[in-house]
Short mmCIF file of C-alpha atoms in Angstrom, two decimals:
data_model
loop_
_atom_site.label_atom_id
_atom_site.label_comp_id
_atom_site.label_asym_id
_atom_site.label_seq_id
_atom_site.Cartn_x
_atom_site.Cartn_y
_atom_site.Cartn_z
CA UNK A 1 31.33 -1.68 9.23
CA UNK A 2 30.19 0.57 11.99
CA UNK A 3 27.69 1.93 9.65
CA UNK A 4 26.45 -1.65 9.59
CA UNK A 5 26.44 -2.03 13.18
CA UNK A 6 24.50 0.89 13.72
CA UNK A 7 21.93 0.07 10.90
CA UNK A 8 21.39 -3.61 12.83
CA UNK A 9 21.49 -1.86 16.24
CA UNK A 10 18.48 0.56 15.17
CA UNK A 11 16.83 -2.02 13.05
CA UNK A 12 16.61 -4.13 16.07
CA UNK A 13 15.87 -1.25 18.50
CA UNK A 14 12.94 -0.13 16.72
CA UNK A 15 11.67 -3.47 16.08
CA UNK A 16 11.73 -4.33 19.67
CA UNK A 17 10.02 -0.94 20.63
CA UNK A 18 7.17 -1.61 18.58
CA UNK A 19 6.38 -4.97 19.95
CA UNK A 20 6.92 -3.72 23.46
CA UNK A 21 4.71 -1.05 22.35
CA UNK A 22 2.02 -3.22 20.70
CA UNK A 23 1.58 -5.14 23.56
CA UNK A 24 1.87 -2.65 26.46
CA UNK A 25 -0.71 0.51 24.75
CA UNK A 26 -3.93 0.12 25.90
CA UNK A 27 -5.71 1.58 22.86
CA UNK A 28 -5.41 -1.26 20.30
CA UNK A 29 -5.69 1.01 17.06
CA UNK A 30 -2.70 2.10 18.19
CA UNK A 31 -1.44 -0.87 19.42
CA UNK A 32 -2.39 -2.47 16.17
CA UNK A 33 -0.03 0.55 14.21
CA UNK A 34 2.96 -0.75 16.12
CA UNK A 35 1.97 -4.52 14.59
CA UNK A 36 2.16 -2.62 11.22
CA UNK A 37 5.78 -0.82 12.01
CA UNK A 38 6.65 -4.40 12.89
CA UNK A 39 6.03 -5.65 9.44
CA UNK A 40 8.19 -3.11 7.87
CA UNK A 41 11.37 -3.60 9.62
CA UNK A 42 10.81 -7.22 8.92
CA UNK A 43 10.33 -6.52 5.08
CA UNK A 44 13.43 -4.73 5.64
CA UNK A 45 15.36 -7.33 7.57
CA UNK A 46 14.10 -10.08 4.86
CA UNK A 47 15.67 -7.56 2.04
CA UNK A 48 19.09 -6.64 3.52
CA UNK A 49 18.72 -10.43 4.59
CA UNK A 50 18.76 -10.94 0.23
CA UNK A 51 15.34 -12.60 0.57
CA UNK A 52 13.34 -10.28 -1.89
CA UNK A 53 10.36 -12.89 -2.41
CA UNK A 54 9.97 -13.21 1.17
CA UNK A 55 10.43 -9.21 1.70
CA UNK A 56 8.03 -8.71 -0.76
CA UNK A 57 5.05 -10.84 0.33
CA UNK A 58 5.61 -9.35 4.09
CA UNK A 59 5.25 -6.35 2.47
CA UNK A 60 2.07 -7.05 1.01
CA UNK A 61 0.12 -9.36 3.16
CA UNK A 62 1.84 -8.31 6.59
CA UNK A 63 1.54 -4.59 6.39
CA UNK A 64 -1.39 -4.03 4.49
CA UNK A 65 -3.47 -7.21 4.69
CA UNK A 66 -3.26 -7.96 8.14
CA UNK A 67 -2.87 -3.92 9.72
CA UNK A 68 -6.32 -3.70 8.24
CA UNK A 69 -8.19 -6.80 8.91
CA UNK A 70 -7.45 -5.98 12.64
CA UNK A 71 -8.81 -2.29 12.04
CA UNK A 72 -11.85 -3.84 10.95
CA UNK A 73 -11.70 -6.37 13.91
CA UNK A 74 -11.36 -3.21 16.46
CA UNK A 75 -13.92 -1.34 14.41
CA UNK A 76 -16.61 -4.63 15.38
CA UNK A 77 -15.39 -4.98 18.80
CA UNK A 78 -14.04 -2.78 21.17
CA UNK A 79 -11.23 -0.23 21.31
CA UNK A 80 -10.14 -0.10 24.76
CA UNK A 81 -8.37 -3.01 26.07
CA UNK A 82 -9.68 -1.92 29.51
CA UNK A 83 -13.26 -1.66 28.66
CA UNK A 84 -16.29 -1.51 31.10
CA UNK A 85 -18.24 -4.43 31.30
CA UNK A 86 -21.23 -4.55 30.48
CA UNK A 87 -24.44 -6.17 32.47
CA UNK A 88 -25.98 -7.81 29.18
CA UNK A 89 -27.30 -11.23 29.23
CA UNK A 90 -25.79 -13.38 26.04
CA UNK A 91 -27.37 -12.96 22.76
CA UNK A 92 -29.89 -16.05 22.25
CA UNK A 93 -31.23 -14.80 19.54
CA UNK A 94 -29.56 -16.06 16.99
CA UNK A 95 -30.38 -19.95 18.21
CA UNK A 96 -33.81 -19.15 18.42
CA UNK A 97 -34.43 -17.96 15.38
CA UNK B 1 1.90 -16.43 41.53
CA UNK B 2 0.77 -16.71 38.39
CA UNK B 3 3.22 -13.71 37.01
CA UNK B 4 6.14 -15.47 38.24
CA UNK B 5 5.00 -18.82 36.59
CA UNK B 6 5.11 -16.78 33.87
CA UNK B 7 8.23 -15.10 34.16
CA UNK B 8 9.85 -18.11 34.66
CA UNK B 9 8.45 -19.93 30.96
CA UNK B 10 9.68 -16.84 29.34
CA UNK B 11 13.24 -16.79 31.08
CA UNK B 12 13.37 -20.68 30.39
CA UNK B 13 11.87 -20.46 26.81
CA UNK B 14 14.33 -17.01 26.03
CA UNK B 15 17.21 -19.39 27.41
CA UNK B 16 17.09 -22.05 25.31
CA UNK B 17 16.47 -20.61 22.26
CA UNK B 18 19.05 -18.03 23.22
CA UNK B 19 21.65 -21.33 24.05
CA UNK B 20 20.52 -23.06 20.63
CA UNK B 21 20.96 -20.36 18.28
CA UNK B 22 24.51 -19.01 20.00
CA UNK B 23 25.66 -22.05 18.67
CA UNK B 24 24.75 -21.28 14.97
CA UNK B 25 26.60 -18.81 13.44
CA UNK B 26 25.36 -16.01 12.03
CA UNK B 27 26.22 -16.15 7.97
CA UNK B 28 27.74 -19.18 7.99
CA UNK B 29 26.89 -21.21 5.01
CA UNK B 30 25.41 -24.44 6.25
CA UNK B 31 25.33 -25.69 2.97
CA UNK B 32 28.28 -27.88 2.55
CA UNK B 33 29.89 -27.90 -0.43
CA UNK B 34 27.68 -26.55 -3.92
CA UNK B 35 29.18 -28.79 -6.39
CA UNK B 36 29.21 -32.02 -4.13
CA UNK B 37 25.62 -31.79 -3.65
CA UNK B 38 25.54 -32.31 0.07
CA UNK B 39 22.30 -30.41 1.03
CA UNK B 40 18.88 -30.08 -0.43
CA UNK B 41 19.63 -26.21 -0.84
CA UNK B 42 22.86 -27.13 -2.95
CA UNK B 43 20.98 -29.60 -5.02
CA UNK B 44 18.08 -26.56 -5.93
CA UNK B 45 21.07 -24.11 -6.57
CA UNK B 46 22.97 -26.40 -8.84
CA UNK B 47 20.10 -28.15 -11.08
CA UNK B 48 17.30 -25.23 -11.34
CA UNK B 49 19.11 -23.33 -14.22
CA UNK B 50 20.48 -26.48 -16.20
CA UNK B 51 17.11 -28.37 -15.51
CA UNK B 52 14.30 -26.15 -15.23
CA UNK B 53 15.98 -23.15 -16.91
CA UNK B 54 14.22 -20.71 -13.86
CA UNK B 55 16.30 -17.73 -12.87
CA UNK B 56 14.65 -17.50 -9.57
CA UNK B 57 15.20 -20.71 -7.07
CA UNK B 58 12.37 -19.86 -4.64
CA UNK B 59 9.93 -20.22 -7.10
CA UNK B 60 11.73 -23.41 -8.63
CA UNK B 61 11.47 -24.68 -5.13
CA UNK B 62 8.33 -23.52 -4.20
CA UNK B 63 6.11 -24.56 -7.47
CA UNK B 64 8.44 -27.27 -9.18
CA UNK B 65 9.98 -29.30 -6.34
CA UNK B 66 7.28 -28.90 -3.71
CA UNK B 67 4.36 -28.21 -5.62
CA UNK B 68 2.04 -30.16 -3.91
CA UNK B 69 2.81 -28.10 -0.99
CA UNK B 70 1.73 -25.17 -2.18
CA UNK B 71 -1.51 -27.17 -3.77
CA UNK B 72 -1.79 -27.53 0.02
CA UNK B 73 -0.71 -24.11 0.99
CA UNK B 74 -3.69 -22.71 -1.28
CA UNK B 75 -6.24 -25.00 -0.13
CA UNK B 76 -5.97 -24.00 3.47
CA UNK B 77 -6.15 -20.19 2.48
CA UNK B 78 -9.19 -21.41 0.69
CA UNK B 79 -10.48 -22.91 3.85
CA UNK B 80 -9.36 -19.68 5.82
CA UNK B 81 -11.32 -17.63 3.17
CA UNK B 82 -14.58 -19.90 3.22
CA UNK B 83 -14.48 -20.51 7.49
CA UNK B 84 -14.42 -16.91 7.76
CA UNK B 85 -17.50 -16.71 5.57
CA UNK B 86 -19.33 -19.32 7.42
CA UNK B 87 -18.66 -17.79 11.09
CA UNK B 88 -19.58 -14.10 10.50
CA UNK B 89 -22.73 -15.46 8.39
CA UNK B 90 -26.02 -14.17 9.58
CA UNK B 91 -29.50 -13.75 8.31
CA UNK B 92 -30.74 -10.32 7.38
CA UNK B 93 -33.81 -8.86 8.83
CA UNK B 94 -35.94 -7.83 6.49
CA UNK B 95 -35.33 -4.51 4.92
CA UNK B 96 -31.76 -4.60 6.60
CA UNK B 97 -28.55 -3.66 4.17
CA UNK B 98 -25.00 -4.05 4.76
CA UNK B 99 -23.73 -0.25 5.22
CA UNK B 100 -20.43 -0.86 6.97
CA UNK B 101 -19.03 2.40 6.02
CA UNK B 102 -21.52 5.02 6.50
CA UNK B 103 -19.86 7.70 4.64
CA UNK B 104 -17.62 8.52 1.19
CA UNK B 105 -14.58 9.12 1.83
CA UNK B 106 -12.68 12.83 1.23
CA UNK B 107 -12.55 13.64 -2.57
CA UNK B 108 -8.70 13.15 -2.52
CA UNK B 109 -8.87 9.65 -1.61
CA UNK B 110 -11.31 8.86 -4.32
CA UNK B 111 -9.50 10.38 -7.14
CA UNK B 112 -6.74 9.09 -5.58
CA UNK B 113 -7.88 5.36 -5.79
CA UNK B 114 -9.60 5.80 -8.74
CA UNK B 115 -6.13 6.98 -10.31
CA UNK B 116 -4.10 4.27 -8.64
CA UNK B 117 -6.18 0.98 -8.88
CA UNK B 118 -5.48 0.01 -12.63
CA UNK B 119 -1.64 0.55 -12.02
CA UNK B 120 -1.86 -1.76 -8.83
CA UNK B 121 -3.63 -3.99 -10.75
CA UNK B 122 -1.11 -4.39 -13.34
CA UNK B 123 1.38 -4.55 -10.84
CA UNK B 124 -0.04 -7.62 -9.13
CA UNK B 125 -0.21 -9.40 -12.56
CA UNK B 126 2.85 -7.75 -13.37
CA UNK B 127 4.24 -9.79 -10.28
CA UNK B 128 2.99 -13.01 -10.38
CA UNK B 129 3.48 -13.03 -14.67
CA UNK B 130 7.43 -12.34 -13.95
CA UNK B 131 7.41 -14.71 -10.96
CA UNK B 132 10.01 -17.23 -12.41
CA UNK B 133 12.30 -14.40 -13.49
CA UNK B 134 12.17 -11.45 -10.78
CA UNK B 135 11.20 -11.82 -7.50
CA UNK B 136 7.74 -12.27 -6.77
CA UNK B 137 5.11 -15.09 -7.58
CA UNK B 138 0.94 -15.90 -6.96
CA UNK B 139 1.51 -15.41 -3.43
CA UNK B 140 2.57 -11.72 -3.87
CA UNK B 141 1.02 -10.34 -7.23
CA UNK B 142 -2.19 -12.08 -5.46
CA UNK B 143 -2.11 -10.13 -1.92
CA UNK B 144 -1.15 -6.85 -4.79
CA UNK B 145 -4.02 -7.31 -6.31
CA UNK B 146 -6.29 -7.58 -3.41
CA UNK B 147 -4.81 -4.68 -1.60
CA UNK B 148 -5.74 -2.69 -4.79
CA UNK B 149 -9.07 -3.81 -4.20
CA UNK B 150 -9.07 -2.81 -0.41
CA UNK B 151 -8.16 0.78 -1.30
CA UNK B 152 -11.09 0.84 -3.66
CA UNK B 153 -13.78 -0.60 -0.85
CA UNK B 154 -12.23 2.30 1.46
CA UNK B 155 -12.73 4.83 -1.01
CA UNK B 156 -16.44 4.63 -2.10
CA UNK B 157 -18.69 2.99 0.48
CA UNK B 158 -20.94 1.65 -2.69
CA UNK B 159 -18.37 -0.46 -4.19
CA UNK B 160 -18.83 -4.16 -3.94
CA UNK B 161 -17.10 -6.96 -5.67
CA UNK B 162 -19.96 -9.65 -6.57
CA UNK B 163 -19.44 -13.13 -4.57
CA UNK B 164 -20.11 -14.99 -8.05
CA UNK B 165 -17.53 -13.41 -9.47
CA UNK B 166 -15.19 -13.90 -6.99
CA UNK B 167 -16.46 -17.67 -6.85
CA UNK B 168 -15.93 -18.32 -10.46
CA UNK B 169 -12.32 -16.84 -10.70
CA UNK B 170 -11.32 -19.16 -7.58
CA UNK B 171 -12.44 -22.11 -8.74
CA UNK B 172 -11.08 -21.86 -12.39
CA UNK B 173 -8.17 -20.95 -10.82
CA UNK B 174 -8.10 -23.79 -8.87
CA UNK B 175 -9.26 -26.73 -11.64
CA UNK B 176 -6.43 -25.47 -14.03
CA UNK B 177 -4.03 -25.91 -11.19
CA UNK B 178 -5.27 -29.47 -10.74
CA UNK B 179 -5.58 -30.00 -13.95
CA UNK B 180 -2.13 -29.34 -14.68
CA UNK B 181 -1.00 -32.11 -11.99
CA UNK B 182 -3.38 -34.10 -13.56
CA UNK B 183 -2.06 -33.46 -17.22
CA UNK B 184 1.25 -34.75 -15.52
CA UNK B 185 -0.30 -38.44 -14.75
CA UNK B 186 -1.98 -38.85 -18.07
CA UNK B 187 0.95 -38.43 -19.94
CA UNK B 188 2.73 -41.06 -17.94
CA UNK B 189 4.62 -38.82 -15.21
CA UNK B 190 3.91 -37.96 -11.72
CA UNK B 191 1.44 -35.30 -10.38
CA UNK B 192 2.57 -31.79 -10.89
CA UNK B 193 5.82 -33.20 -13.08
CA UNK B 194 7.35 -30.64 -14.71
CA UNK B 195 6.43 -31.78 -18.53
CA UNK B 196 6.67 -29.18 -20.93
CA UNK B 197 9.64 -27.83 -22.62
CA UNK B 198 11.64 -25.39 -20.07
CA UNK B 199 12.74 -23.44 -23.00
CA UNK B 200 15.53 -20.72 -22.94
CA UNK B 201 16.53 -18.86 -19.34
CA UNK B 202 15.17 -15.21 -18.63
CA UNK B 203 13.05 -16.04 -21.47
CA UNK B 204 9.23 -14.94 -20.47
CA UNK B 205 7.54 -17.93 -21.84
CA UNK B 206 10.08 -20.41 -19.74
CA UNK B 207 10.17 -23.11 -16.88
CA UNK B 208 7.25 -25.35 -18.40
CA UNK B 209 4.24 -25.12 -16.15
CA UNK B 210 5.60 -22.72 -13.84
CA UNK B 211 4.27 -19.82 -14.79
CA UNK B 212 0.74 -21.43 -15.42
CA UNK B 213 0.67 -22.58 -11.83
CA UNK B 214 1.64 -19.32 -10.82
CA UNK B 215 -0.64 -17.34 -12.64
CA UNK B 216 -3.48 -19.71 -11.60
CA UNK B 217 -2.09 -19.45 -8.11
CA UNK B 218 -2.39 -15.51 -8.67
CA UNK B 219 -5.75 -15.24 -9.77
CA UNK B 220 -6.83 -17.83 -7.06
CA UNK B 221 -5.09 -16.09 -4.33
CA UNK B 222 -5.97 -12.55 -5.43
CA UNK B 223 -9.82 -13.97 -5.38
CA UNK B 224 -9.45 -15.25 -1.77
CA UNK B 225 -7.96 -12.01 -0.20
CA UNK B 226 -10.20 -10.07 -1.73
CA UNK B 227 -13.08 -12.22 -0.41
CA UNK B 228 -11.94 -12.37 3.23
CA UNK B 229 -12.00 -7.85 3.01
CA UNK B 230 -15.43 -8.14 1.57
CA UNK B 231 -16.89 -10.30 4.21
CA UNK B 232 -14.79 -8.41 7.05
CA UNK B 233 -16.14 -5.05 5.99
CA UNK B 234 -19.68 -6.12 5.05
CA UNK B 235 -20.50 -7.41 8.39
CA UNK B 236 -21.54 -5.16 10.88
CA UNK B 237 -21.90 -5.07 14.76
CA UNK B 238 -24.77 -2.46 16.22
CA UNK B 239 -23.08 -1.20 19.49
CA UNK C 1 37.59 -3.74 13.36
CA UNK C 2 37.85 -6.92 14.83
CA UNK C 3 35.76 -9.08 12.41
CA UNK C 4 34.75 -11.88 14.78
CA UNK C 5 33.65 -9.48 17.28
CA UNK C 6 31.57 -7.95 13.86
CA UNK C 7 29.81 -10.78 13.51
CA UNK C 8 28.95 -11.74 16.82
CA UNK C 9 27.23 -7.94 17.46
CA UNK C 10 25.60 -8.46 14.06
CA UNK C 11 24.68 -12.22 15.33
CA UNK C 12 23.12 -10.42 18.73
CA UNK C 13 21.27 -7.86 16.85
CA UNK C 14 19.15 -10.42 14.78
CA UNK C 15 19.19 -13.16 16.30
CA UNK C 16 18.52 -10.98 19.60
CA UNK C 17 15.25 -9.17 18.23
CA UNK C 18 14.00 -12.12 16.89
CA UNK C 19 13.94 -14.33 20.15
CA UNK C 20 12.75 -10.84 21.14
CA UNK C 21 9.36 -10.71 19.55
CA UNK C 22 8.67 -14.39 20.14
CA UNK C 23 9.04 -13.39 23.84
CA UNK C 24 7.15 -10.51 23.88
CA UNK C 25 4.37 -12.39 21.64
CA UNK C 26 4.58 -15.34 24.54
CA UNK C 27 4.07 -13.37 27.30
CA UNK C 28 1.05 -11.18 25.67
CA UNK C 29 -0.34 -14.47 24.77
CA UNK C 30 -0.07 -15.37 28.23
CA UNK C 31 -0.79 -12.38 30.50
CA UNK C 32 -3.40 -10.06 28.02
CA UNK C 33 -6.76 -10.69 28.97
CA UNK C 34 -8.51 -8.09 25.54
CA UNK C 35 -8.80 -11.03 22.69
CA UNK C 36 -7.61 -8.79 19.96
CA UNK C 37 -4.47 -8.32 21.88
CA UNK C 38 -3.93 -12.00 22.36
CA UNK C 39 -4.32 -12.63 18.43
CA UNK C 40 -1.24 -9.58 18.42
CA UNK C 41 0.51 -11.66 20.02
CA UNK C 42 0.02 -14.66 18.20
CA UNK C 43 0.93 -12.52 14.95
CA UNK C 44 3.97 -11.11 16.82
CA UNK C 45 5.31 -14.48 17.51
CA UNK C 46 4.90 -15.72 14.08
CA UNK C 47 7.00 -12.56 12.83
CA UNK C 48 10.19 -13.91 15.49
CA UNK C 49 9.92 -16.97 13.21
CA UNK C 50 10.25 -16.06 10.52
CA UNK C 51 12.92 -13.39 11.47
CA UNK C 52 14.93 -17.01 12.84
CA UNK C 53 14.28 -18.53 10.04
CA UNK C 54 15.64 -16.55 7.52
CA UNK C 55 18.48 -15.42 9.76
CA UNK C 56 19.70 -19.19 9.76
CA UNK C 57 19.55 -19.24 6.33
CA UNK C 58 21.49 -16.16 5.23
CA UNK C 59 25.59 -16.21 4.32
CA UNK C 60 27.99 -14.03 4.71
CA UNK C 61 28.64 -11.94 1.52
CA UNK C 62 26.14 -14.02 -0.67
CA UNK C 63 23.59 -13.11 -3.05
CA UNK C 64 19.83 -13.43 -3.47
CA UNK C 65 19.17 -16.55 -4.89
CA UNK C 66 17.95 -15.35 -8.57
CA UNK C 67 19.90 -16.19 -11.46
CA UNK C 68 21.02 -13.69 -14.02
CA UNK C 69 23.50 -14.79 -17.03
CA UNK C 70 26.28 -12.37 -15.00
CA UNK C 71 25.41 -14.36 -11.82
CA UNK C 72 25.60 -17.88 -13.20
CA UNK C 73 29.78 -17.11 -13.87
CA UNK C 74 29.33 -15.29 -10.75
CA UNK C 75 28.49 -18.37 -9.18
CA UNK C 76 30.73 -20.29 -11.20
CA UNK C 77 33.76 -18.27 -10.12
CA UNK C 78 32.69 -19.00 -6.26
CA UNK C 79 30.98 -16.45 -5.13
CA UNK C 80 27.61 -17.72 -2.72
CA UNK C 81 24.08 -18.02 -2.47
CA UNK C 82 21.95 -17.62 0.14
CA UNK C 83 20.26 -20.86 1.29
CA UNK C 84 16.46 -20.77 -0.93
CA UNK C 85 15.03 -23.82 1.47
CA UNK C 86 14.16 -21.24 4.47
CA UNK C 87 12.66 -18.50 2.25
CA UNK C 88 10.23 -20.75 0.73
CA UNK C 89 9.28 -21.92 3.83
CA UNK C 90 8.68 -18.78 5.10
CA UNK C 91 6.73 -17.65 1.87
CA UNK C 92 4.51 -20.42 2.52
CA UNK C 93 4.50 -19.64 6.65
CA UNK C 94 3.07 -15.87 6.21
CA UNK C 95 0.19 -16.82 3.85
CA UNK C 96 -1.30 -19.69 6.37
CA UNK C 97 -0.68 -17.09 9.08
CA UNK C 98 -2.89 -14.51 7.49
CA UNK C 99 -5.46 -17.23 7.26
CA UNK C 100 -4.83 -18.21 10.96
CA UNK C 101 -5.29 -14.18 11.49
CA UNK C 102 -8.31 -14.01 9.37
CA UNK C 103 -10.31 -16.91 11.12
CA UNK C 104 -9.30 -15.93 14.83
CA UNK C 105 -9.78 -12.38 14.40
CA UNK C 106 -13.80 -13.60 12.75
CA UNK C 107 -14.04 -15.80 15.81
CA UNK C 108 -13.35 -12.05 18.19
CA UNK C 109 -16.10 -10.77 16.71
CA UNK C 110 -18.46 -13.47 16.76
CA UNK C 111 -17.86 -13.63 20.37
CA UNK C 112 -17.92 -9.79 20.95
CA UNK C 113 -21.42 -10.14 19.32
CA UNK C 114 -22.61 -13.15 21.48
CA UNK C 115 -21.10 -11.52 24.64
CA UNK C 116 -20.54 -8.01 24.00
CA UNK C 117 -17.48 -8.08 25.30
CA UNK C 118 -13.87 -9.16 24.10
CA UNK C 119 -12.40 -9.65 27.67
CA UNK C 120 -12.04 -13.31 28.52
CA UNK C 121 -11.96 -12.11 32.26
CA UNK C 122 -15.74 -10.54 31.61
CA UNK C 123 -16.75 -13.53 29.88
CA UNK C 124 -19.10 -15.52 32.18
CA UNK C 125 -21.36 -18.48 30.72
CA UNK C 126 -19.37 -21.48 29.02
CA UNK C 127 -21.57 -21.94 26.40
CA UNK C 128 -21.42 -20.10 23.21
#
């Protein structure tokens, strides 16, 4: 029983940590880790939770699938939440060609 | 101003939720009684083994009893897969490739891959093969399979999985699945009704069309996934 | 230990982190001006869901609902299942929100090209 409690308590403390983290880091590779950390203790609720089907697909489309389309996504834009702006006029080139 | 508008949805929104679900109990059954039926969960947990003669009841539920659903479910992944393809389209200069990743990768990770991406492979149709006996299904042998295929496009910056390809699996994939609602109405049932023999339980070839739909929804799935990496990492931004 | 006072520190714990992440997700949806982080926040919310979801759906002491020939006199004898409607809602609820993920996150960068930028706040003309 108090093994239980204390399994829940840090479940729920890391899982709260991360999201606090994820949103609060101003680099967003790191930011989207914490997403990824996320995932897992999810998979992990969802299998102590005796959902295995759900558990698994979590553990397959949330923590890989997603972690890395935003990798890409950070990879195409930019990295720093707080970026500099830049002075560029709007691409028109693509309408005008 | 704005910050304490804010504050004040959250504290509201965090209340009620927090009010509602003090109410429900945690691991209570909500079920009612099994035998008596009284819930739609009891009626899946009572009639999937005698009727359907599937050992796992998400799968029952998810391609027997709501199977039109998940005809749904797949179409808007398809959409998901094809929007995506249609907003990061561009035309190509002339003499312009898609590079995204500029260099190989360390040696490790391509032996590594190279090593590993049969045995993922089998996995995934390892996973959605089994899906009415273990859990597991389409859904997750698909997103397997695909994340096989990611480790390969971040191993060797050459390796590309043709569009055609991926085209023709999908939309196999997709006409059997039809077809096998279809093959429902002709013979005088309802789309997607289960109508072939369920056979024995934990037997592999069991559940009627179950395990087709699955392994259609596998392939289809798998094909998707795959396609939304390749057009992720093939398009590129120039800083 | 008390087992009602079990429970209700069990109840806190999941129930607790999951109306946890759908607040946190709110108020980065709200407050984060980056676009990236915004669709983090839409992804973290959709994990709180499903968290609820399941957690209203689980029993006390029951298994997974998969049959085996041992669990069918298992079942017989009295011993529960856990509720299958919420899981395969769920199953169905993270695939669409990897597509919703997919599409928004294509949208960033189509913007970041247009714009080159990802902050709404830097964001000046209307038209895309």
């Amino acid at each position: 029983m108090i093994f239980n409690i204390i399994f829940f308590s840090l479940l729920a403390i890391i899982i709260l940590a991360a999201a606090i983290y994820a949103v609060v880091q101003k680099d967003l590779l790191y930011a989207v880790i914490a997403t990824g950390v996320i995932s897992l203790v999810l998979s992990i609720y969802f299998f102590i939770m005796q959902a295995p089907d759900v558990a698994l697909t979590e553990a397959a489309i949330g923590i890989a699938l997603t972690t890395i389309i935003f990798v890409i996504t950070i990879r195409n834009t930019s990295r720093r939440e707080d970026e500099i702006p830049v002075n560029k006029e709007p691409d028109r080139e693509e309408e005008t060609k | 101003m704005k910050r304490a508008f804010i504050l004040l949805l959250l504290v509201v929104v965090g209340w009620v939720l927090a009010d509602t679900f003090s109410q429900i109990n945690f691991g209570e059954s909500r079920m009612g009684d099994i035998k008596q039926q009284e819930t739609v969960g009891a009626y899946y947990l009572n009639n999937t083994v005698e009727k359907l003669s599937v050992a796992n009841v998400v799968t029952a539920i998810v391609v027997n009893y709501r199977g039109f659903d998940t005809l749904g479910e797949v179409t808007v992944l398809f959409l998901a897969a094809s929007g995506l393809a249609s907003i990061l389209y561009r035309r190509k200069k002339r003499g312009e490739h898609d590079v995204m990743i500029l260099k190989n990768s360390s040696q490790l990770l391509q032996t590594g891959a190279k090593l590993i991406f049969p045995a993922i492979l089998v996995l995934g149709a390892y996973v959605f093969i089994h899906g009415h006996l273990t859990p597991g299904g389409g859904f997750q042998g698909g997103a397997i399979i695909a994340s096989g295929f990611l480790l390969m496009f971040m191993a060797y910056k050459d390796y590309h999985v043709s569009h055609n390809v991926l085209t023709w699996v999908e939309s196999i994939a997709g006409i059997l699945f039809v077809s096998v609602g279809i093959w429902g109405l002709i013979s005088g049932a309802t789309f997607l009704e289960n109508i072939l023999g369920t056979g024995t339980l934990n037997d592999l070839v069991s559940g009627g069309i179950i395990p087709l739909i699955y392994i259609a929804v596998g392939f289809k799935v798998a094909a998707e996934l795959t396609g939304v990496l390749e057009t992720l990492l093939n398009f590129k931004t120039e800083k | 230990m008390d087992p009602i006072l079990y429970n209700k520190i069990i109840s806190v714990g999941v129930y607790g982190s999951a109306i946890g992440l759908i607040l946190i997700g709110l108020y980065a949806v709200l407050v984060k001006k980056h676009l990236t982080k915004i669709v983090i926040g839409l992804s973290i919310i959709d994990s709180g869901v499903h968290l609820l979801f399941i957690a209203v759906g689980f029993i006390k002491g029951g298994t997974a609902p998969i049959f085996s020939e041992k669990g069918i006199e298992l079942v017989n004898q009295g011993t529960a299942m856990v509720d299958p409607v919420p899981q395969a809602l769920v199953l169905t609820a993270i695939v669409i929100g990897f597509g919703v993920t997919a599409v928004a996150l294509s949208l960033v960068i189509r913007l970041y090209r247009h714009h080159h930028t990802a902050r709404i706040d830097h964001i000046k003309s209307l038209k895309w």
